[in-house]
Amino acid sequence: MPLRVAVDTNQFFSATILKRGHPFLLIEAWRNGRFLLVIGDYQRREIGRALAKPETLARYGVTEAERNDVLGAIEEGAESVKPVETLPLPVRDPKDEPILASALGGDADYLVTGDADLLVLDGDPRLGKLRIVTARAFLDLLRQQSAEEWERDDL
């Protein structure tokens, strides 16, 4: 059963504008079926808005085709989830609440983010099984998982 993973908007944004680095590798891992992306409607709209800003398009050279590719991949390859109505703990930045609510509503194993206001919550028992990690930490976990699967298959 694949890992259920929520990916913060900042990771999609970074992956799209930079096309390299940990966020890019994270999104590529998702596109290659390494985990199941869970996402709420609020975040779908947020990603679309972030990638449609004229200053983003001009400054980072994001094309309409690239924007549509990202949104189309989410539409086709992500599981739409209903966010929890009440969070089990306070969040420092209210703008992060919908992302955490979708991760919890989607029964995610991981929430991958670069946001310190979310990362500080990792390990809180009120989150249950949900771990909140950076893209680098999650990619390390995927590499370790692949190595273990390879070793099992090799036996």
Tab-separated table of N, CA and C in Angstrom:
chain	number	residue	atom	x	y	z
A	1	MET	N	0.848	-1.182	0.000
A	1	MET	CA	0.000	0.000	0.000
A	1	MET	C	0.890	1.241	0.000
A	2	PRO	N	0.684	2.133	-0.969
A	2	PRO	CA	1.565	3.306	-1.063
A	2	PRO	C	1.349	4.275	0.102
A	3	LEU	N	2.404	5.020	0.403
A	3	LEU	CA	2.300	6.060	1.419
A	3	LEU	C	1.314	7.115	0.949
A	4	ARG	N	0.519	7.606	1.881
A	4	ARG	CA	-0.415	8.702	1.615
A	4	ARG	C	0.282	9.978	2.061
A	5	VAL	N	0.438	10.918	1.137
A	5	VAL	CA	1.264	12.084	1.414
A	5	VAL	C	0.564	13.365	0.967
A	6	ALA	N	0.541	14.337	1.869
A	6	ALA	CA	0.104	15.691	1.541
A	6	ALA	C	1.374	16.495	1.258
A	7	VAL	N	1.354	17.296	0.222
A	7	VAL	CA	2.514	18.105	-0.161
A	7	VAL	C	2.076	19.566	-0.136
A	8	ASP	N	2.760	20.366	0.660
A	8	ASP	CA	2.408	21.772	0.812
A	8	ASP	C	2.574	22.519	-0.517
A	9	THR	N	1.805	23.564	-0.658
A	9	THR	CA	1.830	24.385	-1.869
A	9	THR	C	3.225	24.892	-2.176
A	10	ASN	N	3.997	25.240	-1.150
A	10	ASN	CA	5.338	25.780	-1.381
A	10	ASN	C	6.229	24.804	-2.141
A	11	GLN	N	5.995	23.518	-1.972
A	11	GLN	CA	6.790	22.516	-2.678
A	11	GLN	C	6.432	22.470	-4.162
A	12	PHE	N	5.143	22.560	-4.473
A	12	PHE	CA	4.716	22.602	-5.876
A	12	PHE	C	5.247	23.859	-6.557
A	13	PHE	N	5.171	24.983	-5.850
A	13	PHE	CA	5.631	26.254	-6.394
A	13	PHE	C	7.128	26.193	-6.691
A	14	SER	N	7.909	25.754	-5.708
A	14	SER	CA	9.363	25.663	-5.897
A	14	SER	C	9.726	24.711	-7.024
A	15	ALA	N	9.072	23.568	-7.067
A	15	ALA	CA	9.362	22.581	-8.112
A	15	ALA	C	9.082	23.149	-9.498
A	16	THR	N	8.016	23.922	-9.620
A	16	THR	CA	7.620	24.453	-10.919
A	16	THR	C	8.536	25.582	-11.375
A	17	ILE	N	8.925	26.449	-10.449
A	17	ILE	CA	9.735	27.600	-10.884
A	17	ILE	C	11.218	27.268	-11.011
A	18	LEU	N	11.712	26.339	-10.181
A	18	LEU	CA	13.149	26.042	-10.200
A	18	LEU	C	13.519	24.862	-11.094
A	19	LYS	N	12.634	23.871	-11.150
A	19	LYS	CA	12.857	22.659	-11.949
A	19	LYS	C	14.133	21.911	-11.554
A	20	ARG	N	14.476	22.020	-10.255
A	20	ARG	CA	15.617	21.288	-9.690
A	20	ARG	C	15.471	21.313	-8.174
A	21	GLY	N	16.334	20.568	-7.510
A	21	GLY	CA	16.328	20.575	-6.052
A	21	GLY	C	15.343	19.580	-5.457
A	22	HIS	N	15.286	19.588	-4.129
A	22	HIS	CA	14.452	18.611	-3.422
A	22	HIS	C	12.958	18.712	-3.755
A	23	PRO	N	12.373	19.923	-3.814
A	23	PRO	CA	10.953	19.978	-4.188
A	23	PRO	C	10.682	19.374	-5.567
A	24	PHE	N	11.558	19.651	-6.521
A	24	PHE	CA	11.387	19.090	-7.867
A	24	PHE	C	11.467	17.566	-7.823
A	25	LEU	N	12.456	17.031	-7.104
A	25	LEU	CA	12.599	15.577	-6.992
A	25	LEU	C	11.407	14.954	-6.279
A	26	LEU	N	10.859	15.667	-5.305
A	26	LEU	CA	9.668	15.203	-4.596
A	26	LEU	C	8.489	15.062	-5.550
A	27	ILE	N	8.245	16.100	-6.346
A	27	ILE	CA	7.121	16.066	-7.282
A	27	ILE	C	7.357	15.001	-8.352
A	28	GLU	N	8.590	14.837	-8.798
A	28	GLU	CA	8.903	13.781	-9.760
A	28	GLU	C	8.642	12.397	-9.148
A	29	ALA	N	8.989	12.216	-7.879
A	29	ALA	CA	8.727	10.934	-7.200
A	29	ALA	C	7.227	10.646	-7.188
A	30	TRP	N	6.426	11.677	-6.926
A	30	TRP	CA	4.970	11.496	-6.948
A	30	TRP	C	4.503	11.132	-8.358
A	31	ARG	N	4.981	11.875	-9.350
A	31	ARG	CA	4.570	11.606	-10.734
A	31	ARG	C	4.973	10.198	-11.184
A	32	ASN	N	6.030	9.660	-10.571
A	32	ASN	CA	6.494	8.312	-10.894
A	32	ASN	C	5.857	7.239	-10.015
A	33	GLY	N	4.832	7.609	-9.262
A	33	GLY	CA	4.066	6.628	-8.505
A	33	GLY	C	4.685	6.165	-7.205
A	34	ARG	N	5.626	6.913	-6.663
A	34	ARG	CA	6.284	6.495	-5.421
A	34	ARG	C	5.406	6.698	-4.189
A	35	PHE	N	4.384	7.559	-4.300
A	35	PHE	CA	3.447	7.761	-3.203
A	35	PHE	C	2.144	8.317	-3.762
A	36	LEU	N	1.098	8.234	-2.967
A	36	LEU	CA	-0.209	8.758	-3.341
A	36	LEU	C	-0.354	10.162	-2.770
A	37	LEU	N	-0.591	11.129	-3.617
A	37	LEU	CA	-0.804	12.503	-3.189
A	37	LEU	C	-2.250	12.674	-2.751
A	38	VAL	N	-2.444	13.205	-1.548
A	38	VAL	CA	-3.778	13.557	-1.069
A	38	VAL	C	-3.848	15.077	-0.997
A	39	ILE	N	-4.951	15.637	-1.489
A	39	ILE	CA	-5.047	17.092	-1.600
A	39	ILE	C	-6.501	17.539	-1.478
A	40	GLY	N	-6.685	18.671	-0.818
A	40	GLY	CA	-8.012	19.262	-0.686
A	40	GLY	C	-8.267	20.296	-1.769
A	41	ASP	N	-9.536	20.635	-1.958
A	41	ASP	CA	-9.920	21.598	-2.986
A	41	ASP	C	-9.292	22.974	-2.754
A	42	TYR	N	-9.194	23.396	-1.493
A	42	TYR	CA	-8.592	24.693	-1.191
A	42	TYR	C	-7.172	24.768	-1.759
A	43	GLN	N	-6.408	23.712	-1.542
A	43	GLN	CA	-5.024	23.724	-2.004
A	43	GLN	C	-4.934	23.662	-3.522
A	44	ARG	N	-5.820	22.931	-4.152
A	44	ARG	CA	-5.839	22.912	-5.623
A	44	ARG	C	-5.969	24.332	-6.160
A	45	ARG	N	-6.920	25.070	-5.579
A	45	ARG	CA	-7.134	26.457	-6.015
A	45	ARG	C	-5.915	27.324	-5.684
A	46	GLU	N	-5.325	27.099	-4.502
A	46	GLU	CA	-4.162	27.876	-4.075
A	46	GLU	C	-2.979	27.682	-5.038
A	47	ILE	N	-2.725	26.460	-5.445
A	47	ILE	CA	-1.644	26.178	-6.394
A	47	ILE	C	-1.925	26.874	-7.725
A	48	GLY	N	-3.161	26.775	-8.188
A	48	GLY	CA	-3.535	27.427	-9.441
A	48	GLY	C	-3.332	28.933	-9.377
A	49	ARG	N	-3.742	29.548	-8.259
A	49	ARG	CA	-3.570	30.997	-8.094
A	49	ARG	C	-2.092	31.372	-8.028
A	50	ALA	N	-1.309	30.610	-7.264
A	50	ALA	CA	0.117	30.925	-7.101
A	50	ALA	C	0.850	30.875	-8.432
A	51	LEU	N	0.485	29.914	-9.267
A	51	LEU	CA	1.173	29.762	-10.552
A	51	LEU	C	0.594	30.643	-11.655
A	52	ALA	N	-0.502	31.341	-11.363
A	52	ALA	CA	-1.122	32.194	-12.371
A	52	ALA	C	-0.805	33.671	-12.167
A	53	LYS	N	-0.148	34.013	-11.071
A	53	LYS	CA	0.157	35.421	-10.812
A	53	LYS	C	1.063	35.950	-11.920
A	54	PRO	N	0.704	37.096	-12.495
A	54	PRO	CA	1.524	37.657	-13.583
A	54	PRO	C	2.989	37.856	-13.185
A	55	GLU	N	3.230	38.265	-11.939
A	55	GLU	CA	4.620	38.463	-11.510
A	55	GLU	C	5.380	37.142	-11.457
A	56	THR	N	4.694	36.055	-11.130
A	56	THR	CA	5.317	34.735	-11.120
A	56	THR	C	5.663	34.313	-12.545
A	57	LEU	N	4.693	34.499	-13.416
A	57	LEU	CA	4.903	34.109	-14.810
A	57	LEU	C	6.073	34.886	-15.412
A	58	ALA	N	6.119	36.188	-15.148
A	58	ALA	CA	7.171	37.024	-15.723
A	58	ALA	C	8.523	36.771	-15.050
A	59	ARG	N	8.545	36.773	-13.733
A	59	ARG	CA	9.820	36.671	-13.009
A	59	ARG	C	10.488	35.313	-13.184
A	60	TYR	N	9.680	34.253	-13.142
A	60	TYR	CA	10.252	32.899	-13.165
A	60	TYR	C	10.069	32.182	-14.494
A	61	GLY	N	9.419	32.823	-15.439
A	61	GLY	CA	9.257	32.221	-16.753
A	61	GLY	C	8.368	30.993	-16.764
A	62	VAL	N	7.394	30.939	-15.849
A	62	VAL	CA	6.453	29.818	-15.839
A	62	VAL	C	5.470	30.028	-16.988
A	63	THR	N	5.384	29.041	-17.845
A	63	THR	CA	4.481	29.148	-18.985
A	63	THR	C	3.099	28.625	-18.616
A	64	GLU	N	2.148	29.005	-19.409
A	64	GLU	CA	0.777	28.514	-19.226
A	64	GLU	C	0.757	26.982	-19.362
A	65	ALA	N	1.569	26.455	-20.270
A	65	ALA	CA	1.637	24.999	-20.460
A	65	ALA	C	2.174	24.306	-19.206
A	66	GLU	N	3.200	24.900	-18.577
A	66	GLU	CA	3.745	24.313	-17.344
A	66	GLU	C	2.714	24.353	-16.221
A	67	ARG	N	2.031	25.481	-16.099
A	67	ARG	CA	0.975	25.611	-15.087
A	67	ARG	C	-0.106	24.550	-15.318
A	68	ASN	N	-0.558	24.430	-16.558
A	68	ASN	CA	-1.596	23.453	-16.887
A	68	ASN	C	-1.119	22.023	-16.658
A	69	ASP	N	0.173	21.771	-16.910
A	69	ASP	CA	0.732	20.443	-16.678
A	69	ASP	C	0.653	20.074	-15.199
A	70	VAL	N	1.040	21.014	-14.340
A	70	VAL	CA	0.995	20.760	-12.891
A	70	VAL	C	-0.444	20.520	-12.440
A	71	LEU	N	-1.334	21.418	-12.841
A	71	LEU	CA	-2.732	21.297	-12.413
A	71	LEU	C	-3.386	20.041	-12.998
A	72	GLY	N	-3.047	19.700	-14.231
A	72	GLY	CA	-3.585	18.485	-14.843
A	72	GLY	C	-3.094	17.228	-14.142
A	73	ALA	N	-1.813	17.229	-13.767
A	73	ALA	CA	-1.262	16.072	-13.048
A	73	ALA	C	-1.956	15.896	-11.708
A	74	ILE	N	-2.228	16.992	-11.028
A	74	ILE	CA	-2.934	16.915	-9.742
A	74	ILE	C	-4.346	16.390	-9.959
A	75	GLU	N	-5.007	16.915	-10.974
A	75	GLU	CA	-6.381	16.494	-11.267
A	75	GLU	C	-6.452	14.995	-11.573
A	76	GLU	N	-5.479	14.516	-12.347
A	76	GLU	CA	-5.484	13.115	-12.773
A	76	GLU	C	-4.905	12.155	-11.739
A	77	GLY	N	-3.874	12.602	-10.999
A	77	GLY	CA	-3.125	11.647	-10.200
A	77	GLY	C	-3.187	11.796	-8.704
A	78	ALA	N	-4.030	12.707	-8.207
A	78	ALA	CA	-4.113	12.898	-6.761
A	78	ALA	C	-5.488	12.460	-6.260
A	79	GLU	N	-5.526	12.102	-5.004
A	79	GLU	CA	-6.798	11.754	-4.374
A	79	GLU	C	-7.356	13.006	-3.700
A	80	SER	N	-8.551	13.374	-4.089
A	80	SER	CA	-9.215	14.531	-3.483
A	80	SER	C	-9.751	14.133	-2.113
A	81	VAL	N	-9.445	14.957	-1.110
A	81	VAL	CA	-9.848	14.628	0.264
A	81	VAL	C	-10.638	15.765	0.883
A	82	LYS	N	-11.416	15.403	1.879
A	82	LYS	CA	-12.195	16.380	2.638
A	82	LYS	C	-11.414	16.709	3.902
A	83	PRO	N	-11.083	17.971	4.103
A	83	PRO	CA	-10.312	18.350	5.298
A	83	PRO	C	-11.110	18.104	6.581
A	84	VAL	N	-10.388	17.855	7.676
A	84	VAL	CA	-11.065	17.773	8.962
A	84	VAL	C	-11.626	19.162	9.279
A	85	GLU	N	-12.737	19.186	9.998
A	85	GLU	CA	-13.364	20.470	10.306
A	85	GLU	C	-12.663	21.196	11.447
A	86	THR	N	-12.119	20.440	12.399
A	86	THR	CA	-11.463	21.036	13.551
A	86	THR	C	-10.075	20.433	13.711
A	87	LEU	N	-9.074	21.280	13.780
A	87	LEU	CA	-7.706	20.800	13.974
A	87	LEU	C	-7.498	20.407	15.439
A	88	PRO	N	-6.702	19.360	15.675
A	88	PRO	CA	-6.487	18.894	17.048
A	88	PRO	C	-5.490	19.742	17.841
A	89	LEU	N	-4.876	20.733	17.190
A	89	LEU	CA	-3.894	21.575	17.862
A	89	LEU	C	-3.824	22.922	17.152
A	90	PRO	N	-3.339	23.955	17.825
A	90	PRO	CA	-3.229	25.261	17.180
A	90	PRO	C	-2.057	25.312	16.196
A	91	VAL	N	-2.187	26.168	15.181
A	91	VAL	CA	-1.147	26.364	14.184
A	91	VAL	C	-0.744	27.840	14.253
A	92	ARG	N	0.558	28.108	14.237
A	92	ARG	CA	1.043	29.494	14.376
A	92	ARG	C	0.527	30.408	13.286
A	93	ASP	N	0.482	29.915	12.041
A	93	ASP	CA	0.034	30.723	10.914
A	93	ASP	C	-1.299	30.174	10.416
A	94	PRO	N	-2.376	30.939	10.570
A	94	PRO	CA	-3.703	30.447	10.139
A	94	PRO	C	-3.767	30.049	8.665
A	95	LYS	N	-2.878	30.611	7.828
A	95	LYS	CA	-2.875	30.248	6.404
A	95	LYS	C	-2.467	28.793	6.184
A	96	ASP	N	-1.824	28.186	7.191
A	96	ASP	CA	-1.399	26.790	7.081
A	96	ASP	C	-2.486	25.797	7.501
A	97	GLU	N	-3.523	26.303	8.134
A	97	GLU	CA	-4.576	25.414	8.647
A	97	GLU	C	-5.214	24.537	7.572
A	98	PRO	N	-5.558	25.080	6.374
A	98	PRO	CA	-6.180	24.209	5.359
A	98	PRO	C	-5.277	23.065	4.893
A	99	ILE	N	-3.976	23.302	4.865
A	99	ILE	CA	-3.049	22.258	4.426
A	99	ILE	C	-3.014	21.131	5.466
A	100	LEU	N	-2.886	21.504	6.728
A	100	LEU	CA	-2.877	20.504	7.797
A	100	LEU	C	-4.224	19.790	7.884
A	101	ALA	N	-5.306	20.538	7.727
A	101	ALA	CA	-6.648	19.937	7.782
A	101	ALA	C	-6.844	18.909	6.669
A	102	SER	N	-6.315	19.196	5.485
A	102	SER	CA	-6.420	18.227	4.373
A	102	SER	C	-5.554	17.000	4.632
A	103	ALA	N	-4.354	17.215	5.173
A	103	ALA	CA	-3.480	16.071	5.481
A	103	ALA	C	-4.168	15.142	6.471
A	104	LEU	N	-4.755	15.718	7.508
A	104	LEU	CA	-5.449	14.896	8.517
A	104	LEU	C	-6.718	14.275	7.946
A	105	GLY	N	-7.474	15.036	7.177
A	105	GLY	CA	-8.696	14.515	6.563
A	105	GLY	C	-8.414	13.420	5.551
A	106	GLY	N	-7.249	13.493	4.920
A	106	GLY	CA	-6.862	12.495	3.929
A	106	GLY	C	-6.114	11.320	4.514
A	107	ASP	N	-6.052	11.249	5.860
A	107	ASP	CA	-5.364	10.155	6.552
A	107	ASP	C	-3.933	9.994	6.037
A	108	ALA	N	-3.254	11.147	5.838
A	108	ALA	CA	-1.893	11.133	5.302
A	108	ALA	C	-0.906	10.567	6.317
A	109	ASP	N	0.085	9.874	5.792
A	109	ASP	CA	1.198	9.401	6.605
A	109	ASP	C	2.201	10.526	6.825
A	110	TYR	N	2.351	11.381	5.799
A	110	TYR	CA	3.317	12.470	5.831
A	110	TYR	C	2.709	13.739	5.253
A	111	LEU	N	3.147	14.867	5.793
A	111	LEU	CA	2.924	16.177	5.203
A	111	LEU	C	4.311	16.717	4.907
A	112	VAL	N	4.585	16.979	3.631
A	112	VAL	CA	5.901	17.454	3.217
A	112	VAL	C	5.810	18.958	2.980
A	113	THR	N	6.674	19.701	3.665
A	113	THR	CA	6.621	21.154	3.608
A	113	THR	C	7.990	21.764	3.863
A	114	GLY	N	8.130	23.012	3.501
A	114	GLY	CA	9.314	23.773	3.857
A	114	GLY	C	8.962	24.855	4.870
A	115	ASP	N	7.734	24.830	5.355
A	115	ASP	CA	7.194	25.866	6.227
A	115	ASP	C	7.502	25.556	7.697
A	116	ALA	N	8.285	26.428	8.326
A	116	ALA	CA	8.678	26.219	9.731
A	116	ALA	C	7.471	26.190	10.663
A	117	ASP	N	6.396	26.911	10.321
A	117	ASP	CA	5.210	26.925	11.169
A	117	ASP	C	4.507	25.566	11.194
A	118	LEU	N	4.684	24.777	10.165
A	118	LEU	CA	4.149	23.411	10.155
A	118	LEU	C	5.179	22.415	10.679
A	119	LEU	N	6.429	22.581	10.283
A	119	LEU	CA	7.478	21.642	10.698
A	119	LEU	C	7.606	21.556	12.221
A	120	VAL	N	7.364	22.650	12.909
A	120	VAL	CA	7.481	22.672	14.365
A	120	VAL	C	6.451	21.756	15.042
A	121	LEU	N	5.401	21.396	14.315
A	121	LEU	CA	4.343	20.548	14.873
A	121	LEU	C	4.676	19.055	14.820
A	122	ASP	N	5.699	18.678	14.050
A	122	ASP	CA	6.027	17.260	13.892
A	122	ASP	C	6.278	16.604	15.245
A	123	GLY	N	5.723	15.430	15.405
A	123	GLY	CA	5.926	14.663	16.630
A	123	GLY	C	4.882	14.926	17.697
A	124	ASP	N	4.012	15.894	17.487
A	124	ASP	CA	2.955	16.158	18.475
A	124	ASP	C	1.982	14.979	18.458
A	125	PRO	N	1.723	14.372	19.611
A	125	PRO	CA	0.844	13.198	19.645
A	125	PRO	C	-0.583	13.472	19.177
A	126	ARG	N	-0.999	14.719	19.196
A	126	ARG	CA	-2.357	15.049	18.731
A	126	ARG	C	-2.507	14.868	17.220
A	127	LEU	N	-1.397	14.722	16.519
A	127	LEU	CA	-1.445	14.503	15.067
A	127	LEU	C	-1.563	13.030	14.707
A	128	GLY	N	-1.562	12.158	15.693
A	128	GLY	CA	-1.649	10.727	15.405
A	128	GLY	C	-0.435	10.262	14.630
A	129	LYS	N	-0.681	9.521	13.553
A	129	LYS	CA	0.423	8.948	12.773
A	129	LYS	C	1.090	9.958	11.839
A	130	LEU	N	0.468	11.116	11.621
A	130	LEU	CA	0.983	12.092	10.661
A	130	LEU	C	2.344	12.629	11.087
A	131	ARG	N	3.303	12.527	10.173
A	131	ARG	CA	4.637	13.123	10.363
A	131	ARG	C	4.735	14.315	9.432
A	132	ILE	N	5.373	15.382	9.902
A	132	ILE	CA	5.560	16.587	9.103
A	132	ILE	C	7.054	16.743	8.877
A	133	VAL	N	7.473	16.664	7.610
A	133	VAL	CA	8.886	16.604	7.273
A	133	VAL	C	9.209	17.498	6.076
A	134	THR	N	10.508	17.752	5.907
A	134	THR	CA	10.975	18.495	4.733
A	134	THR	C	11.015	17.557	3.520
A	135	ALA	N	11.137	18.163	2.355
A	135	ALA	CA	11.263	17.360	1.131
A	135	ALA	C	12.507	16.484	1.193
A	136	ARG	N	13.598	17.030	1.691
A	136	ARG	CA	14.838	16.254	1.772
A	136	ARG	C	14.663	15.025	2.669
A	137	ALA	N	14.054	15.223	3.843
A	137	ALA	CA	13.843	14.099	4.766
A	137	ALA	C	12.933	13.047	4.137
A	138	PHE	N	11.897	13.492	3.420
A	138	PHE	CA	10.989	12.532	2.802
A	138	PHE	C	11.672	11.773	1.670
A	139	LEU	N	12.480	12.467	0.876
A	139	LEU	CA	13.215	11.788	-0.196
A	139	LEU	C	14.190	10.763	0.380
A	140	ASP	N	14.827	11.088	1.501
A	140	ASP	CA	15.705	10.119	2.175
A	140	ASP	C	14.913	8.882	2.587
A	141	LEU	N	13.707	9.095	3.087
A	141	LEU	CA	12.840	7.980	3.481
A	141	LEU	C	12.495	7.120	2.270
A	142	LEU	N	12.178	7.747	1.146
A	142	LEU	CA	11.866	6.986	-0.075
A	142	LEU	C	13.070	6.191	-0.555
A	143	ARG	N	14.266	6.793	-0.472
A	143	ARG	CA	15.485	6.074	-0.872
A	143	ARG	C	15.707	4.852	0.017
A	144	GLN	N	15.523	5.028	1.308
A	144	GLN	CA	15.688	3.922	2.257
A	144	GLN	C	14.664	2.834	1.974
A	145	GLN	N	13.440	3.230	1.709
A	145	GLN	CA	12.381	2.280	1.388
A	145	GLN	C	12.732	1.490	0.123
A	146	SER	N	13.260	2.175	-0.883
A	146	SER	CA	13.654	1.507	-2.129
A	146	SER	C	14.774	0.503	-1.892
A	147	ALA	N	15.751	0.888	-1.086
A	147	ALA	CA	16.868	-0.008	-0.785
A	147	ALA	C	16.377	-1.260	-0.062
A	148	GLU	N	15.457	-1.077	0.870
A	148	GLU	CA	14.913	-2.229	1.606
A	148	GLU	C	14.112	-3.137	0.693
A	149	GLU	N	13.328	-2.538	-0.213
A	149	GLU	CA	12.555	-3.349	-1.163
A	149	GLU	C	13.489	-4.120	-2.090
A	150	TRP	N	14.552	-3.473	-2.531
A	150	TRP	CA	15.521	-4.117	-3.413
A	150	TRP	C	16.164	-5.287	-2.700
A	151	GLU	N	16.550	-5.105	-1.430
A	151	GLU	CA	17.163	-6.175	-0.666
A	151	GLU	C	16.219	-7.348	-0.482
A	152	ARG	N	14.934	-7.059	-0.215
A	152	ARG	CA	13.938	-8.129	-0.051
A	152	ARG	C	13.778	-8.917	-1.349
A	153	ASP	N	13.724	-8.193	-2.453
A	153	ASP	CA	13.551	-8.836	-3.756
A	153	ASP	C	14.763	-9.667	-4.139
A	154	ASP	N	15.922	-9.265	-3.621
A	154	ASP	CA	17.180	-9.920	-3.954
A	154	ASP	C	17.379	-11.218	-3.171
A	155	LEU	N	16.623	-11.392	-2.090
A	155	LEU	CA	16.815	-12.590	-1.242
A	155	LEU	C	16.319	-13.860	-1.878
